[in-house]
Amino acid sequence: MDLLYFAWVREAVGVGHETVDPPEAVRDVADLVRWLATRSPGHAAALADPARLRAAIDQRFVPLDAPLGDAREVALFPPVTGG
Amino acid sequence: MIRVSIDPAPIELALELAALEARGAGGVASFTGVVRGDGGVTALELEHYPGMTEDALCTLAEAAMARWSLFGVTILHRVGRMGVGERIVFIGTAAAHRREALDACAYLIDRLKTDAPFWKREWRGDSATWVEPRSSDAEAAERWQA
C-alpha cells in the first residue's frame, strides 16, 4: 500500500511517501493511523491526534472510519486550506 | 467548456477573462484570490495533492455546469511560493445572464476551499506556519448543499 503525507503531517513524518504492508487487523483508516504511529517518533508526533487528520483513499476524501478494502493509495493530511 | 489548471506560473487575468467572454456569453463573473500581507506575512506557499487536485477541481466545475446554465468555467490555482499581492486563485464563469454566472462563481470558490486538496503555509521572513482551516469556510461550503 502506498502512503502519501502532506503539509505538516509530511514534515513531522519526515517523508512524503512510503510503501507499507499493514497486518490483517488494520481494517480502516483509523486502524492504519494507530498502526503507523508506532513506526517512528516522527510518525507518532504526526499522527498523535486523529481529530486533526483528514484522509483520502485512492484520491477520494474519506472519513477516518472508512474501511481500507483493497486501497492502493492512502493519503493522510491536515484539513485543506486552499483558495 | 471547462478549463482547470494547477500551475506555479502567474495567472494572466486579462487573457482568462477574454477567453470566457469569447464563449458567446452575455455575462462573465470572476473571483480572484490575492496574497494578503497582514500579520507580517511576506509570502505564501501552496502545496497540493497531484492527481487528486485536478480531479477535485474538474468534479467541482462539472457540478457547477450541471447546476447552472453555463457557457464556460475556468478554475486556476497556483502552487509553490508567491509574494504579497500576487494572485493565488482565479474562478471565472460565463453564462447568458448575470445571476447564473455570479451564483456559480460563488459556489465554486466556496466549495474549492473545502473540497480541493491544497494546503497553505504563511512565511514571515525565515519562519513558516501552516494555515489552520476556518470554520466559516466549512459553513460557506455547507450553504450550497441542495
Coordinates of C-alpha atoms in Angstrom, one line a residue, chain B:
Chain B
M1 CA -16.3 24.2 -21.7
I2 CA -14.2 23.6 -18.6
R3 CA -10.6 24.8 -18.1
V4 CA -8.8 23.6 -15.0
S5 CA -5.1 24.3 -14.3
I6 CA -2.8 23.9 -11.3
D7 CA 0.4 25.8 -12.1
P8 CA 3.3 27.6 -10.4
A9 CA 3.1 30.3 -13.2
P10 CA 1.3 33.6 -12.6
I11 CA -2.4 33.9 -13.5
E12 CA -3.0 36.1 -16.6
L13 CA -6.2 37.8 -15.6
A14 CA -7.0 39.7 -18.9
L15 CA -6.4 36.6 -21.0
E16 CA -8.6 34.4 -18.9
L17 CA -11.4 36.9 -18.8
A18 CA -11.2 37.5 -22.6
A19 CA -11.3 33.7 -23.2
L20 CA -14.5 33.5 -21.1
E21 CA -16.1 36.4 -22.9
A22 CA -15.3 34.8 -26.3
R23 CA -17.6 31.8 -25.4
G24 CA -20.5 33.9 -26.5
A25 CA -21.8 34.5 -23.0
G26 CA -23.9 37.6 -22.1
G27 CA -22.1 37.7 -18.7
V28 CA -18.8 36.7 -17.1
A29 CA -18.3 36.6 -13.4
S30 CA -14.9 36.1 -11.7
F31 CA -13.3 35.8 -8.3
T32 CA -9.5 36.4 -7.8
G33 CA -7.8 35.5 -4.6
V34 CA -4.7 37.6 -3.8
V35 CA -2.0 37.1 -1.1
R36 CA -2.6 39.4 1.8
G37 CA 0.3 40.9 3.7
D38 CA -1.5 41.3 7.1
G39 CA 0.1 39.9 10.2
G40 CA 3.6 40.4 8.8
V41 CA 3.1 37.8 6.1
T42 CA 5.9 38.1 3.4
A43 CA 5.0 35.1 1.2
L44 CA 2.5 32.3 0.8
E45 CA 3.4 28.7 -0.2
L46 CA 0.8 26.3 -1.6
E47 CA 1.2 22.6 -1.6
H48 CA -1.3 20.2 -3.2
Y49 CA -2.0 16.5 -3.9
P50 CA -1.0 16.0 -7.6
G51 CA -3.6 14.0 -9.4
M52 CA -6.4 14.3 -6.8
T53 CA -6.4 18.1 -7.1
E54 CA -7.1 18.1 -10.8
D55 CA -9.9 15.6 -10.4
A56 CA -11.4 17.5 -7.5
L57 CA -11.5 20.8 -9.4
C58 CA -12.9 19.1 -12.6
T59 CA -15.6 17.5 -10.4
L60 CA -16.5 20.9 -9.0
A61 CA -16.6 22.5 -12.4
E62 CA -18.8 19.7 -13.7
A63 CA -21.2 20.1 -10.7
A64 CA -21.4 23.9 -11.5
M65 CA -22.1 23.2 -15.2
A66 CA -24.9 20.7 -14.2
R67 CA -26.5 23.1 -11.6
W68 CA -26.4 26.3 -13.7
S69 CA -26.7 27.0 -17.4
L70 CA -23.1 28.0 -18.1
F71 CA -21.1 28.5 -21.3
G72 CA -17.8 28.0 -19.5
V73 CA -16.0 27.5 -16.2
T74 CA -12.3 28.3 -15.6
I75 CA -10.6 27.3 -12.3
L76 CA -6.9 28.2 -12.0
H77 CA -4.9 27.6 -8.8
R78 CA -1.3 28.5 -8.3
V79 CA 1.1 26.3 -6.3
G80 CA 4.5 26.9 -4.9
R81 CA 5.7 30.2 -3.4
M82 CA 4.1 33.6 -4.1
G83 CA 4.6 37.1 -2.8
V84 CA 2.2 39.6 -1.2
G85 CA -0.2 41.0 -3.9
E86 CA 0.2 38.0 -6.2
R87 CA -2.8 36.1 -7.4
I88 CA -3.4 32.7 -5.8
V89 CA -6.6 31.5 -7.4
F90 CA -8.9 32.5 -10.2
I91 CA -12.5 31.4 -10.8
G92 CA -14.4 32.5 -13.9
T93 CA -17.8 31.7 -15.1
A94 CA -19.6 32.6 -18.3
A95 CA -23.4 32.5 -18.7
A96 CA -26.2 34.1 -20.7
H97 CA -27.2 36.2 -17.7
R98 CA -25.6 37.6 -14.6
R99 CA -27.4 35.5 -11.9
E100 CA -26.1 32.2 -13.2
A101 CA -22.6 33.5 -13.6
L102 CA -22.4 35.2 -10.2
D103 CA -24.0 32.2 -8.3
A104 CA -21.8 29.6 -10.0
C105 CA -18.7 31.7 -9.3
A106 CA -19.6 32.0 -5.6
Y107 CA -20.4 28.3 -5.4
L108 CA -17.1 27.3 -7.0
I109 CA -14.8 29.4 -4.6
D110 CA -16.8 28.3 -1.5
R111 CA -16.6 24.6 -2.5
L112 CA -12.9 24.8 -3.6
K113 CA -12.0 26.0 -0.1
T114 CA -13.2 22.7 1.4
D115 CA -13.2 20.2 -1.4
A116 CA -9.8 20.5 -3.1
P117 CA -6.6 19.2 -1.5
F118 CA -4.5 22.3 -1.1
W119 CA -2.5 23.4 2.0
K120 CA -1.3 26.9 2.6
R121 CA 1.8 27.9 4.5
E122 CA 2.5 31.5 5.6
W123 CA 6.0 32.8 5.6
R124 CA 7.1 35.7 7.8
G125 CA 10.8 36.3 6.8
D126 CA 12.5 32.9 7.5
S127 CA 9.8 31.3 9.6
A128 CA 6.8 29.5 8.3
T129 CA 3.5 28.3 9.8
W130 CA 0.8 26.1 8.3
V131 CA -2.6 27.9 8.0
E132 CA -5.4 26.4 10.1
P133 CA -8.8 25.9 8.4
R134 CA -11.5 28.4 9.4
S135 CA -15.0 27.2 10.4
S136 CA -16.5 30.0 8.4
D137 CA -15.1 28.2 5.2
A138 CA -17.0 25.0 6.1
E139 CA -20.2 27.0 6.7
A140 CA -19.8 28.8 3.4
A141 CA -19.5 25.5 1.6
E142 CA -22.4 23.9 3.5
R143 CA -24.8 26.6 2.3
W144 CA -24.6 25.2 -1.2
Q145 CA -25.8 21.7 -0.2
A146 CA -29.0 21.1 -2.2

